[in-house]
């Protein structure tokens, strides 16, 4: 199978280049990550992140034939050849397929991604109905892979000012939690021309999410909350 | 070469559930703590835990911690230390409520309480009816827990060193631990992190086996570092093979499938577990179920053209239950087995999953090793929790959902112990002059190696050797050959070569250093297994099919130097209740 992979090692390369590989896959190499590991066993300088190999840790996000996705849950069968692999767009490249995610996590941290409840905790669990819990479904499952945020043109233009779909999905996860008491503070934190409102519902994020989550819908709900509190 | 040095009150290696629970305790106490992790914290392998966390909340059926303790002792095949097991089960409710207060998104019952489901080996009333004890967030409990603990650490302003790999322990002449050397992966810099307390929470090492549910990062780094520093490894012959890894791929299919009512079938469509465990059937302990699957395959009742797997049926649960309680399983089955479990059974086979052994520690998280006064002597300044530690609460076989409990109970306990110990020892001890000599020599050897072997190839041979010689059933001749073969692999590991010499994010170097750790774990496992002439829990010897309490009711200690074995007694006396004496184990 033929691959064309973005290579850049700042230790030795003046500029990035695309390297071609043509390798024989084994029948057990079903996912793109399996193929990349086979390439790495031949050329150990190819650098990428990977861990769980089952789509729950979020390490191996990359741009695959022009779309962001996780290598470990992308079947090689059906990929157009040569398979063109690049690092996630919009973030600085450290080396090869490894990007610097500092800006992504800075935005995640900016939404105060933790439950705020200042009441003394009860002796047992805080009660929450199944319906209240269901409000968190589709939001808490995010694996912070950055496929969505780095597919978003609004983030490319303003990575320092726009929270981005992943961060906003988590902002919604805490706004929607019946146990959280900081809704007003959370909405204040997003009431800004950039942080929330740079989302123009382009919906690349929905297309890119390997977990089938819908950040655009969550962002819409946050916008509704903003409107409701002003009227 | 001058090496940069930084000082902290505490250094934690590993940012999974155990490391982050300990970090939270220390950060909130105002200590200066550094948490090192090879991966961003939410990518740690805790994220892959599926079914739940055990606690006798009694939200669905009557329950209490003492019943949970009995199940854990029995599940351990009486090799678990009963003081530590009492400690864990007594604290279970409190730590689960605490996680809920931290914001963990548990599923809920109609009355608003935490949802619980049945799991294997869990009973009411000391071996009676099935208990419903596993607190769950769908089939993503580990993900929900790990993200919650990370979030809480963000709130506490914990200092993370992301994509740093621990290389070696620093010990002085008295044997006290004074910190670690570590590699910053992005820059290739080596640094000394000096600490009054060093806590290992480096997780498991399931990557010593060819077929494994474990992530690539699970390479036993903490065990390798401890072994090279002269600390023994305890009970390394006990590895859990999970009954239901996806056939041919190894990805985990949670026991929650059987907890929710799924069951296993052989090629004749028979529910074979009723022959092996008439009472608990598919919810017997994992060692029992894995042996049953292996026996079915061996006796020709496996499925598929090679008759080498079994089927896990759950379509009868209905689409609603599957989508609500097992959505992640459905996703995995569709992606990795190409079957939608709403319509079809999932092909499964036993797969290496969890290391019951590890760095010997007590229930305060302190590492203990024989030195002057006996096997329970505390190694000053050194702590270990989670899968890398052997407390031992899991003994010869861990019960499902006790691992998530283990990591939060002992993560918290170690944090509290470190806070107390630092009051007594408020100053850093001086570093020995040769603190970094060995690790720098190891790195220099790797960089200078010419005509050496490919890391991936040696790693593959290591995993295939472990798989063939030390699997679900173990045979004397295979183990004996296995010790020789893994010794040969160890010699090759010392001669590996990497072509990539870059300083920047050199993952080839990282993988070579991981192999140094994997081979310590593999040697400890094979040597310990070859010596234990009995069958207990997950260690099933073909030539010694019975448990032998007279000779073998004891913990193994493996020392890397000389590949020597020693033994120490099991702690049969609990903290406050009566001991559970060994008796025949049936499900």
GROMACS .gro file of C-alpha atoms in nm, chain A residues 27, chain B residues 247-248 267 293-310 347-349:
model
   25
   27UNK     CA    1  -0.381  -0.930   0.687
  478UNK     CA    2  -1.085  -1.219   1.863
  479UNK     CA    3  -0.768  -1.150   1.665
  498UNK     CA    4  -1.977  -2.373   1.831
  524UNK     CA    5  -1.283  -2.064   2.709
  525UNK     CA    6  -0.934  -2.206   2.659
  526UNK     CA    7  -1.058  -2.557   2.740
  527UNK     CA    8  -1.350  -2.526   2.497
  528UNK     CA    9  -1.107  -2.424   2.222
  529UNK     CA   10  -0.860  -2.700   2.313
  530UNK     CA   11  -1.134  -2.964   2.307
  531UNK     CA   12  -1.252  -2.859   1.962
  532UNK     CA   13  -1.566  -2.665   2.052
  533UNK     CA   14  -1.432  -2.326   1.939
  534UNK     CA   15  -1.598  -2.128   1.661
  535UNK     CA   16  -1.481  -2.019   1.319
  536UNK     CA   17  -1.280  -2.203   1.056
  537UNK     CA   18  -0.985  -2.243   1.293
  538UNK     CA   19  -1.213  -2.325   1.591
  539UNK     CA   20  -1.010  -2.076   1.793
  540UNK     CA   21  -1.262  -1.839   1.954
  541UNK     CA   22  -1.601  -1.829   2.126
  578UNK     CA   23  -1.619  -1.326   1.850
  579UNK     CA   24  -1.396  -1.327   2.161
  580UNK     CA   25  -1.089  -1.498   2.306
   0.00000   0.00000   0.00000
